[in-house]
CSV table of C-alpha atoms and ligand atoms in Angstrom, one decimal:
chain,number,residue,atom,x,y,z
P,167,UNK,CA,0.0,0.0,0.0
P,168,UNK,CA,2.8,2.4,1.0
P,169,UNK,CA,4.7,1.5,-2.1
P,170,UNK,CA,1.6,2.1,-4.3
P,171,UNK,CA,1.1,5.6,-2.8
P,172,UNK,CA,4.8,6.5,-3.2
P,173,UNK,CA,4.7,5.5,-6.9
P,174,UNK,CA,1.5,7.5,-7.5
P,175,UNK,CA,3.1,10.5,-5.8
P,176,UNK,CA,6.1,10.3,-8.2
P,177,UNK,CA,3.8,10.2,-11.2
P,178,UNK,CA,1.9,13.3,-10.0
P,179,UNK,CA,5.1,15.2,-9.2
P,180,UNK,CA,6.6,14.5,-12.6
P,181,UNK,CA,3.4,15.5,-14.3
P,182,UNK,CA,3.4,18.8,-12.4
P,183,UNK,CA,7.0,19.4,-13.4
P,184,UNK,CA,6.0,18.9,-17.1
P,185,UNK,CA,3.3,21.5,-16.8
P,186,UNK,CA,5.4,24.2,-15.2
P,187,UNK,CA,8.3,23.9,-17.5
P,188,UNK,CA,7.4,22.2,-20.7
P,189,UNK,CA,10.5,23.0,-22.7
P,190,UNK,CA,13.1,23.4,-20.1
P,191,UNK,CA,15.9,21.0,-20.3
P,192,UNK,CA,19.0,21.2,-18.0
P,193,UNK,CA,22.4,20.5,-19.5
P,194,UNK,CA,25.3,19.7,-17.3
P,195,UNK,CA,27.4,22.3,-19.2
P,196,UNK,CA,27.0,26.0,-19.0
P,197,UNK,CA,28.2,26.9,-22.5
P,198,UNK,CA,28.9,25.2,-25.8
P,199,UNK,CA,31.0,27.7,-27.7
P,200,UNK,CA,34.3,26.8,-26.1
P,201,UNK,CA,37.0,26.7,-28.8
P,202,UNK,CA,40.5,25.3,-29.1
P,203,UNK,CA,41.5,24.1,-25.7
P,204,UNK,CA,38.9,26.4,-24.0
P,205,UNK,CA,40.8,26.4,-20.8
P,206,UNK,CA,44.2,25.2,-19.5
P,207,UNK,CA,46.0,25.0,-16.1
P,208,UNK,CA,48.7,27.4,-17.2
P,209,UNK,CA,46.6,30.5,-17.8
P,210,UNK,CA,45.5,30.9,-14.2
P,211,UNK,CA,43.3,31.7,-12.5
P,212,UNK,CA,40.6,31.4,-15.1
P,213,UNK,CA,37.9,32.2,-12.6
P,214,UNK,CA,37.1,33.6,-9.1
P,215,UNK,CA,34.5,33.1,-6.5
P,216,UNK,CA,33.5,36.3,-4.5
P,217,UNK,CA,30.4,37.4,-2.7
P,218,UNK,CA,28.6,34.2,-3.5
P,219,UNK,CA,29.2,34.4,-7.2
P,220,UNK,CA,31.6,32.3,-9.3
P,221,UNK,CA,33.0,34.2,-12.3
P,222,UNK,CA,34.6,32.0,-15.1
P,223,UNK,CA,36.4,32.8,-18.3
P,224,UNK,CA,37.4,30.6,-21.3
P,225,UNK,CA,38.3,30.8,-24.9
P,226,UNK,CA,35.3,30.7,-27.2
P,227,UNK,CA,34.3,31.4,-30.8
P,228,UNK,CA,37.0,33.0,-32.9
P,229,UNK,CA,39.5,32.5,-30.1
P,230,UNK,CA,37.9,35.4,-28.2
P,231,UNK,CA,37.6,35.5,-24.4
P,232,UNK,CA,34.2,34.8,-22.9
P,233,UNK,CA,33.0,35.3,-19.3
P,234,UNK,CA,30.1,33.8,-17.5
P,235,UNK,CA,29.0,33.9,-13.9
P,236,UNK,CA,27.0,31.7,-11.5
P,237,UNK,CA,25.1,32.9,-8.5
P,238,UNK,CA,25.2,30.2,-5.8
P,239,UNK,CA,22.2,31.6,-3.9
P,240,UNK,CA,19.7,32.1,-6.8
P,241,UNK,CA,21.3,29.2,-8.7
P,242,UNK,CA,21.2,31.3,-11.9
P,243,UNK,CA,23.7,31.6,-14.7
P,244,UNK,CA,24.6,34.8,-16.4
P,245,UNK,CA,26.4,35.1,-19.8
P,246,UNK,CA,28.6,34.0,-21.4
P,247,UNK,CA,29.5,37.5,-22.6
P,248,UNK,CA,32.3,38.2,-25.1
P,249,UNK,CA,34.8,40.2,-23.0
P,250,UNK,CA,37.3,41.2,-25.7
P,251,UNK,CA,38.5,40.6,-29.2
P,252,UNK,CA,41.7,38.7,-29.9
P,253,UNK,CA,43.7,39.2,-33.0
P,254,UNK,CA,44.2,35.5,-33.0
P,255,UNK,CA,41.6,33.2,-34.5
P,256,UNK,CA,40.4,35.5,-37.3
P,257,UNK,CA,42.1,33.7,-40.2
P,258,UNK,CA,40.3,30.4,-40.8
P,259,UNK,CA,43.3,29.0,-42.8
P,260,UNK,CA,45.5,29.0,-39.7
P,261,UNK,CA,45.5,26.3,-37.1
P,262,UNK,CA,43.7,26.9,-33.8
P,263,UNK,CA,45.9,28.7,-31.4
P,264,UNK,CA,45.0,28.4,-27.7
P,265,UNK,CA,47.9,30.5,-26.2
P,266,UNK,CA,45.6,33.5,-25.7
P,267,UNK,CA,43.1,31.9,-23.4
P,268,UNK,CA,41.9,34.4,-20.8
P,269,UNK,CA,43.3,34.7,-17.2
P,270,UNK,CA,41.0,36.4,-14.7
P,271,UNK,CA,41.6,38.5,-11.6
P,272,UNK,CA,39.1,40.7,-9.6
P,273,UNK,CA,40.6,43.9,-8.1
P,274,UNK,CA,39.8,45.4,-4.7
P,275,UNK,CA,37.1,47.6,-6.2
P,276,UNK,CA,35.3,44.7,-7.8
P,277,UNK,CA,36.3,45.3,-11.4
P,278,UNK,CA,36.9,42.1,-13.3
P,279,UNK,CA,40.1,41.9,-15.3
P,280,UNK,CA,41.0,39.5,-18.0
P,281,UNK,CA,44.3,39.1,-19.9
P,282,UNK,CA,44.1,37.3,-23.2
P,283,UNK,CA,45.0,37.0,-26.9
P,284,UNK,CA,48.8,36.8,-26.7
P,285,UNK,CA,51.2,34.5,-28.4
P,286,UNK,CA,54.4,36.5,-28.7
P,287,UNK,CA,53.3,39.5,-30.8
P,288,UNK,CA,54.1,40.4,-34.3
P,289,UNK,CA,57.1,42.5,-35.3
P,290,UNK,CA,55.3,44.4,-38.0
P,291,UNK,CA,52.6,45.4,-35.6
P,292,UNK,CA,54.4,45.8,-32.3
P,293,UNK,CA,58.0,46.7,-33.1
P,294,UNK,CA,61.1,45.3,-31.4
P,295,UNK,CA,60.8,42.8,-28.6
P,296,UNK,CA,63.8,43.5,-26.4
P,297,UNK,CA,63.1,40.5,-24.2
P,298,UNK,CA,62.5,37.7,-26.8
P,299,UNK,CA,61.0,36.6,-30.0
P,300,UNK,CA,57.7,36.9,-31.9
P,301,UNK,CA,55.0,34.5,-33.0
P,302,UNK,CA,51.5,35.9,-33.3
P,303,UNK,CA,48.7,37.5,-31.4
P,304,UNK,CA,48.6,40.6,-29.1
P,305,UNK,CA,48.5,40.3,-25.4
P,306,UNK,CA,45.6,42.4,-24.2
P,307,UNK,CA,43.9,43.5,-20.9
P,308,UNK,CA,40.2,44.1,-20.7
P,309,UNK,CA,38.3,45.2,-17.6
P,310,UNK,CA,34.6,45.1,-16.8
P,311,UNK,CA,32.8,48.5,-17.2
P,312,UNK,CA,31.3,48.1,-13.7
P,313,UNK,CA,32.2,46.2,-10.6
P,314,UNK,CA,31.1,42.6,-10.5
P,315,UNK,CA,29.3,43.1,-13.9
P,316,UNK,CA,30.3,40.9,-16.8
P,317,UNK,CA,27.9,42.4,-19.4
P,318,UNK,CA,30.2,45.2,-20.7
P,319,UNK,CA,34.0,45.4,-21.1
P,320,UNK,CA,36.7,47.8,-22.3
P,321,UNK,CA,40.3,47.3,-23.3
P,322,UNK,CA,42.9,49.2,-21.4
P,323,UNK,CA,45.9,48.8,-23.7
P,324,UNK,CA,48.3,49.0,-20.8
P,325,UNK,CA,50.4,45.9,-21.0
P,326,UNK,CA,53.0,44.9,-23.5
P,327,UNK,CA,51.7,43.1,-26.6
P,328,UNK,CA,54.3,40.3,-26.6
P,329,UNK,CA,53.1,38.3,-23.6
P,330,UNK,CA,51.6,34.8,-23.5
P,331,UNK,CA,50.7,32.3,-20.7
P,332,UNK,CA,49.4,35.1,-18.5
P,333,UNK,CA,49.1,34.4,-14.7
P,334,UNK,CA,47.7,37.0,-12.4
P,335,UNK,CA,48.2,37.3,-8.6
P,336,UNK,CA,46.6,39.9,-6.3
P,337,UNK,CA,48.4,40.6,-3.0
P,338,UNK,CA,46.7,41.3,0.3
P,339,UNK,CA,47.3,45.1,-0.2
P,340,UNK,CA,45.6,45.0,-3.6
P,341,UNK,CA,48.7,45.1,-5.8
P,342,UNK,CA,48.2,43.1,-8.9
P,343,UNK,CA,51.1,41.2,-10.5
P,344,UNK,CA,50.9,39.9,-14.0
P,345,UNK,CA,53.4,37.2,-14.9
P,346,UNK,CA,53.9,36.0,-18.5
P,347,UNK,CA,56.5,34.9,-21.1
P,348,UNK,CA,57.6,38.0,-23.0
P,349,UNK,CA,57.3,36.6,-26.5
P,350,UNK,CA,57.6,33.3,-28.3
P,351,UNK,CA,59.4,30.3,-26.8
P,352,UNK,CA,62.8,32.0,-26.9
P,353,UNK,CA,61.8,34.8,-24.5
P,354,UNK,CA,62.3,35.9,-20.9
P,355,UNK,CA,59.6,35.4,-18.3
P,356,UNK,CA,58.6,38.7,-16.8
P,357,UNK,CA,56.2,40.4,-14.4
P,358,UNK,CA,54.5,43.7,-14.4
P,359,UNK,CA,53.0,45.3,-11.3
P,360,UNK,CA,50.0,47.5,-10.8
P,361,UNK,CA,49.3,49.4,-7.6
P,362,UNK,CA,46.1,51.1,-9.0
P,363,UNK,CA,43.8,48.2,-9.6
P,364,UNK,CA,45.2,47.6,-13.1
P,365,UNK,CA,44.8,51.1,-14.5
P,366,UNK,CA,48.6,51.3,-15.0
P,367,UNK,CA,51.4,48.7,-14.9
P,368,UNK,CA,55.1,49.1,-14.3
P,369,UNK,CA,57.6,48.1,-17.0
P,370,UNK,CA,58.2,44.4,-17.3
P,371,UNK,CA,60.9,42.9,-15.1
P,372,UNK,CA,62.7,39.8,-16.3
P,373,UNK,CA,63.0,37.0,-13.8
P,374,UNK,CA,63.9,34.0,-16.0
P,375,UNK,CA,66.5,34.5,-18.7
P,376,UNK,CA,66.2,33.0,-22.2
P,377,UNK,CA,69.6,33.0,-23.7
P,378,UNK,CA,71.8,31.4,-26.3
P,379,UNK,CA,73.3,28.1,-25.0
P,380,UNK,CA,77.1,28.0,-24.8
P,381,UNK,CA,77.2,25.0,-27.1
P,382,UNK,CA,75.4,27.2,-29.6
P,383,UNK,CA,72.9,24.6,-30.7
P,384,UNK,CA,69.8,26.2,-29.1
P,385,UNK,CA,68.5,28.5,-26.4
P,386,UNK,CA,67.7,28.2,-22.8
P,387,UNK,CA,64.0,28.6,-22.3
P,388,UNK,CA,61.4,28.2,-19.6
P,389,UNK,CA,57.8,27.6,-18.6
P,390,UNK,CA,56.7,29.0,-15.2
P,391,UNK,CA,53.8,28.6,-12.8
P,392,UNK,CA,53.1,31.4,-10.4
P,393,UNK,CA,50.9,31.5,-7.3
P,394,UNK,CA,50.4,33.7,-4.3
P,395,UNK,CA,52.4,32.5,-1.3
P,396,UNK,CA,51.9,33.5,2.4
P,397,UNK,CA,51.8,37.2,3.2
P,398,UNK,CA,53.8,39.3,0.8
P,399,UNK,CA,55.3,36.3,-1.0
P,400,UNK,CA,54.8,34.9,-4.5
P,401,UNK,CA,56.1,31.4,-5.4
P,402,UNK,CA,57.2,30.3,-8.8
P,403,UNK,CA,57.8,26.8,-10.1
P,404,UNK,CA,59.3,26.3,-13.5
P,405,UNK,CA,60.8,23.8,-15.9
P,406,UNK,CA,63.5,24.0,-18.4
P,407,UNK,CA,62.7,24.0,-22.2
P,408,UNK,CA,65.4,22.6,-24.5
P,409,UNK,CA,64.9,24.9,-27.4
P,410,UNK,CA,67.1,23.3,-30.0
P,411,UNK,CA,67.9,24.9,-33.3
P,412,UNK,CA,66.3,23.4,-36.4
P,413,UNK,CA,68.9,20.8,-37.6
P,414,UNK,CA,70.8,20.8,-34.4
P,415,UNK,CA,72.2,17.3,-33.5
P,416,UNK,CA,69.8,16.9,-30.6
P,417,UNK,CA,66.8,18.0,-32.6
P,418,UNK,CA,65.2,15.1,-34.5
P,419,UNK,CA,61.8,16.6,-34.1
P,420,UNK,CA,61.6,19.1,-36.9
P,421,UNK,CA,61.7,22.3,-34.9
P,422,UNK,CA,60.1,23.5,-31.7
P,423,UNK,CA,59.2,20.6,-29.4
P,424,UNK,CA,57.8,20.5,-25.9
P,425,UNK,CA,60.9,18.9,-24.6
P,426,UNK,CA,61.1,20.1,-21.0
P,427,UNK,CA,63.1,18.8,-18.1
P,428,UNK,CA,63.4,19.3,-14.3
P,429,UNK,CA,61.4,21.2,-11.8
P,430,UNK,CA,62.7,24.3,-10.1
P,431,UNK,CA,61.4,26.5,-7.3
P,432,UNK,CA,62.0,30.1,-6.2
P,433,UNK,CA,60.1,32.7,-4.2
P,434,UNK,CA,59.6,36.4,-4.6
P,435,UNK,CA,59.1,38.7,-1.6
P,436,UNK,CA,57.1,41.6,-3.0
P,437,UNK,CA,57.7,43.8,0.1
P,438,UNK,CA,61.5,44.1,-0.5
P,439,UNK,CA,61.6,42.8,-4.1
P,440,UNK,CA,64.0,40.0,-3.1
P,441,UNK,CA,64.1,36.7,-4.8
P,442,UNK,CA,65.2,33.6,-2.8
P,443,UNK,CA,65.6,29.9,-3.0
P,444,UNK,CA,63.7,27.5,-0.9
P,445,UNK,CA,66.6,27.7,1.6
P,446,UNK,CA,66.5,31.5,1.6
P,447,UNK,CA,69.6,32.1,-0.5
P,448,UNK,CA,69.3,35.3,-2.4
P,449,UNK,CA,69.0,35.3,-6.2
P,450,UNK,CA,69.7,38.1,-8.6
P,451,UNK,CA,67.5,38.6,-11.6
P,452,UNK,CA,67.1,37.4,-14.2
P,453,UNK,CA,67.8,33.9,-13.2
P,454,UNK,CA,70.0,32.0,-15.7
P,455,UNK,CA,70.2,28.3,-16.4
P,456,UNK,CA,73.4,27.9,-14.5
P,457,UNK,CA,72.1,29.6,-11.4
P,458,UNK,CA,68.8,27.7,-11.6
P,459,UNK,CA,70.6,24.4,-11.8
P,460,UNK,CA,72.9,25.3,-8.9
P,461,UNK,CA,70.4,26.9,-6.5
P,462,UNK,CA,66.8,26.4,-7.5
P,463,UNK,CA,66.6,22.8,-8.7
P,464,UNK,CA,63.9,20.9,-6.9
P,465,UNK,CA,63.6,17.7,-9.0
P,466,UNK,CA,66.0,16.4,-11.6
P,467,UNK,CA,63.7,14.4,-13.9
P,468,UNK,CA,66.5,12.8,-15.9
P,469,UNK,CA,65.4,11.6,-19.3
P,470,UNK,CA,61.7,12.2,-18.6
P,471,UNK,CA,59.8,15.1,-20.0
P,472,UNK,CA,57.9,17.5,-17.8
P,473,UNK,CA,54.9,19.8,-18.2
P,474,UNK,CA,54.4,22.1,-15.3
P,475,UNK,CA,51.2,22.2,-13.3
P,476,UNK,CA,50.5,24.3,-10.3
P,477,UNK,CA,53.1,25.3,-7.7
P,478,UNK,CA,51.7,26.6,-4.4
P,479,UNK,CA,52.3,26.8,-0.7
P,480,UNK,CA,50.2,25.4,2.2
P,481,UNK,CA,49.0,27.4,5.2
P,482,UNK,CA,52.4,27.2,6.8
P,483,UNK,CA,54.1,28.5,3.7
P,484,UNK,CA,55.7,25.1,2.7
P,485,UNK,CA,56.0,24.7,-1.1
P,486,UNK,CA,54.3,22.0,-3.2
P,487,UNK,CA,54.9,21.4,-6.8
P,488,UNK,CA,52.6,19.6,-9.3
P,489,UNK,CA,53.9,18.6,-12.7
P,490,UNK,CA,53.0,16.2,-15.4
P,491,UNK,CA,55.9,13.8,-16.2
P,492,UNK,CA,56.3,11.2,-19.0
P,493,UNK,CA,58.7,9.5,-21.3
P,494,UNK,CA,60.5,10.9,-24.3
P,495,UNK,CA,59.0,9.0,-27.1
P,496,UNK,CA,60.6,10.9,-30.0
P,497,UNK,CA,57.5,12.9,-30.8
P,498,UNK,CA,57.2,16.6,-30.6
P,499,UNK,CA,55.0,16.7,-27.6
P,500,UNK,CA,56.4,13.6,-25.7
P,501,UNK,CA,54.7,10.6,-24.3
P,502,UNK,CA,51.6,10.6,-22.0
P,503,UNK,CA,52.3,12.4,-18.8
P,504,UNK,CA,51.2,11.3,-15.4
P,505,UNK,CA,50.3,13.9,-12.8
P,506,UNK,CA,53.1,14.1,-10.2
P,507,UNK,CA,53.5,15.8,-6.9
P,508,UNK,CA,56.5,16.9,-4.9
P,509,UNK,CA,56.7,18.8,-1.5
P,510,UNK,CA,59.5,20.5,0.4
P,511,UNK,CA,59.7,18.9,3.9
P,512,UNK,CA,62.1,21.6,5.3
P,513,UNK,CA,65.2,19.8,4.1
P,514,UNK,CA,64.4,17.9,0.9
P,515,UNK,CA,62.0,17.7,-1.9
P,516,UNK,CA,59.9,14.6,-1.4
P,517,UNK,CA,57.8,12.8,-4.0
P,518,UNK,CA,57.8,10.1,-6.7
P,519,UNK,CA,56.5,10.0,-10.2
P,520,UNK,CA,55.0,6.6,-9.4
P,521,UNK,CA,52.5,7.8,-6.8
P,522,UNK,CA,49.5,6.4,-8.5
P,523,UNK,CA,48.2,9.6,-10.1
P,524,UNK,CA,46.8,9.1,-13.6
P,525,UNK,CA,47.4,10.8,-16.9
P,526,UNK,CA,45.3,14.0,-16.7
P,527,UNK,CA,45.3,17.7,-15.9
P,528,UNK,CA,43.9,19.6,-12.9
P,529,UNK,CA,44.9,21.1,-9.6
P,530,UNK,CA,45.3,20.0,-5.9
P,531,UNK,CA,44.6,20.9,-2.3
P,532,UNK,CA,47.0,20.3,0.6
P,533,UNK,CA,45.8,20.0,4.2
P,534,UNK,CA,48.5,18.6,6.6
P,535,UNK,CA,49.3,15.1,5.3
P,536,UNK,CA,46.2,14.9,3.2
P,537,UNK,CA,46.8,15.8,-0.5
P,538,UNK,CA,43.9,15.8,-2.9
P,539,UNK,CA,44.1,16.1,-6.7
P,540,UNK,CA,41.1,16.9,-8.9
P,541,UNK,CA,42.0,15.7,-12.4
P,542,UNK,CA,40.4,15.4,-15.7
P,543,UNK,CA,41.8,12.5,-17.6
P,544,UNK,CA,41.2,9.2,-19.3
P,545,UNK,CA,40.4,6.2,-17.2
P,546,UNK,CA,42.6,3.5,-18.7
P,547,UNK,CA,40.1,0.8,-17.8
P,548,UNK,CA,37.1,2.4,-19.5
P,549,UNK,CA,38.7,4.7,-22.1
P,550,UNK,CA,36.3,7.4,-20.8
P,551,UNK,CA,37.2,10.9,-19.7
P,552,UNK,CA,36.5,11.4,-16.0
P,553,UNK,CA,36.9,14.3,-13.6
P,554,UNK,CA,37.8,12.6,-10.4
P,555,UNK,CA,39.4,13.2,-7.0
P,556,UNK,CA,42.6,11.3,-6.2
P,557,UNK,CA,43.4,11.2,-2.5
P,558,UNK,CA,46.6,10.7,-0.4
P,559,UNK,CA,46.8,10.3,3.4
P,560,UNK,CA,50.6,10.1,3.4
P,561,UNK,CA,51.7,13.5,2.2
P,562,UNK,CA,51.3,12.6,-1.4
P,563,UNK,CA,53.5,9.5,-1.6
P,564,UNK,CA,50.6,7.3,-2.8
P,565,UNK,CA,47.3,8.3,-4.2
P,566,UNK,CA,44.1,6.3,-4.6
P,567,UNK,CA,41.1,7.1,-6.8
P,568,UNK,CA,38.2,9.0,-5.1
P,569,UNK,CA,34.8,10.4,-6.0
P,570,UNK,CA,34.0,10.9,-9.7
P,571,UNK,CA,32.5,14.3,-10.3
P,572,UNK,CA,31.9,14.2,-14.1
P,573,UNK,CA,32.1,11.5,-16.8
P,574,UNK,CA,32.0,11.9,-20.5
P,575,UNK,CA,31.1,9.3,-23.2
P,576,UNK,CA,33.8,7.6,-25.3
P,577,UNK,CA,36.0,10.1,-27.1
P,578,UNK,CA,35.3,9.9,-30.8
P,579,UNK,CA,36.2,13.4,-31.9
P,580,UNK,CA,38.6,14.2,-34.6
P,581,UNK,CA,42.2,13.9,-33.3
P,582,UNK,CA,44.6,16.7,-34.0
P,583,UNK,CA,47.1,16.1,-36.7
P,584,UNK,CA,49.8,15.5,-34.1
P,585,UNK,CA,47.5,13.0,-32.4
P,586,UNK,CA,46.6,11.2,-35.6
P,587,UNK,CA,50.2,10.7,-36.5
P,588,UNK,CA,50.9,8.9,-33.3
P,589,UNK,CA,51.0,5.1,-32.7
P,590,UNK,CA,47.5,3.9,-31.9
P,591,UNK,CA,48.5,2.8,-28.4
P,592,UNK,CA,49.4,6.4,-27.6
P,593,UNK,CA,46.4,8.1,-29.0
P,594,UNK,CA,44.9,8.6,-25.6
P,595,UNK,CA,47.8,10.7,-24.4
P,596,UNK,CA,47.0,13.6,-22.2
P,597,UNK,CA,43.3,13.4,-22.6
P,598,UNK,CA,42.4,14.7,-26.0
P,599,UNK,CA,38.7,14.6,-25.1
P,600,UNK,CA,39.0,17.2,-22.3
P,601,UNK,CA,40.9,20.2,-20.9
P,602,UNK,CA,41.0,21.5,-17.3
P,603,UNK,CA,41.6,24.8,-15.8
P,604,UNK,CA,43.5,25.3,-12.5
P,605,UNK,CA,41.3,25.8,-9.5
P,606,UNK,CA,39.0,28.8,-9.4
P,607,UNK,CA,40.4,31.4,-7.0
P,608,UNK,CA,38.7,31.2,-3.6
P,609,UNK,CA,36.6,28.4,-5.0
P,610,UNK,CA,33.2,27.5,-3.6
P,611,UNK,CA,33.2,23.7,-3.0
P,612,UNK,CA,30.4,23.4,-5.6
P,613,UNK,CA,32.5,25.2,-8.3
P,614,UNK,CA,36.1,24.3,-8.2
P,615,UNK,CA,37.3,23.8,-11.7
P,616,UNK,CA,36.4,24.6,-15.3
P,617,UNK,CA,36.4,21.6,-17.7
P,618,UNK,CA,36.2,21.8,-21.5
P,619,UNK,CA,34.9,18.7,-23.2
P,620,UNK,CA,35.4,18.1,-26.9
P,621,UNK,CA,32.3,16.2,-27.9
P,622,UNK,CA,32.1,13.7,-30.7
P,623,UNK,CA,32.7,15.1,-34.2
P,624,UNK,CA,32.4,18.7,-33.0
P,625,UNK,CA,34.8,21.6,-33.4
P,626,UNK,CA,33.3,23.2,-30.2
P,627,UNK,CA,33.9,22.5,-26.6
P,628,UNK,CA,31.2,22.1,-24.0
P,629,UNK,CA,32.2,24.1,-20.9
P,630,UNK,CA,31.5,22.7,-17.4
P,631,UNK,CA,31.8,24.2,-14.0
P,632,UNK,CA,32.5,21.3,-11.7
P,633,UNK,CA,32.5,21.0,-7.9
P,634,UNK,CA,31.9,18.5,-5.2
P,635,UNK,CA,28.3,17.8,-6.4
P,636,UNK,CA,29.3,17.4,-10.0
P,637,UNK,CA,28.8,19.9,-12.8
P,638,UNK,CA,26.6,22.9,-12.1
P,639,UNK,CA,23.9,22.5,-14.8
P,640,UNK,CA,22.0,25.1,-16.6
P,641,UNK,CA,18.5,25.2,-18.1
P,642,UNK,CA,18.6,25.5,-21.9
P,643,UNK,CA,16.1,27.5,-23.8
D,737,ZN,ZN1,61.2,25.9,-28.3
């Protein structure tokens, strides 16, 4: 009898729902105009949670930046709105370039800033690049017309056009630091500082030097990951890019590859502008390869290739490095890379590439000896892309799979040319069906990370905002 009543109740409820919202269907994603990679860990943060609202940015149609927001109390989405116009992505004969994906920071007055559109600049448009080379694009800075309002934007034209891989940090006193690579792959890494909520920026300051190698077969080059530390500190993790000349003995890959090695760590005290090693030895800028090897090396990865993830500190200020590490397989972008984690214990860097973390991309949380990774990657047993927690209770030495927050179908999209040329067994590498952002700044547990799915046979990406209860869905009209 009880069972009968219960079933009848369900029927009535669902009938009511049909009457009140006849055409409303909820999708697990909030937008479907993501383009190229949509998001990536390196351009961070891509979103921020403040005053009960999560703001997110991503690369959409025509490689332009888009911004959407989600109100956690009303459960309503706003946007996406186009927040700027990139000079990338306007020539359909060129391959998709995802270097200019937006990076977001919200200033102390509530204005929302995005930095986007850069991939080294163009000599004919931008003149001489004193700190590196050229490729394409124009690094731009747009700000919302009103505080906490994503509907209207203006460009400020107050940063150098050569930048790419923007990363933004806001200090406790409101100063904004913009870090980026000042040009194409043979360029210094620099920062610019703003003390007036992004209205003006100081000249760029080089902190990692790209220079000609002494053996004259290539250049020293770098990829960096920057985060706010404790108090006035900013922490920087980086890896070394072997930028061989075309035809150099070491270069059997036909030009620029993503061959990167080792993990390094330094910290920047913004109060006195000093740069130091993990052991508090002072460094002078810009840091060269010799100095980095001698003083800043955290992990020697040997023959393995790296791809840096997020470097950050815990509440005590102890540093933690996440990178993706895999074999050199003779291809331009290397073999599949497993998420890896290393931590400074006060005397040594501790960690192991065989910690059980999967191939994927994402970010991590550290709370005492508990380390949790949220990664988007392909489950080797099912071949499906999953966004899943991976947990460690022993300071990151071993990880075991945790809760799955989002699951896609089989990846059947068109592989990129590089992917298509690979041996079949490696076609899953680094998750072609999805891309992940770093964690949203000050993230609400319901909205931690932005995921871009490349659905079957589509050139577009579906964009998801994912948290502890799965993706935050959205009614579709
Ligand atoms: Zn290179």
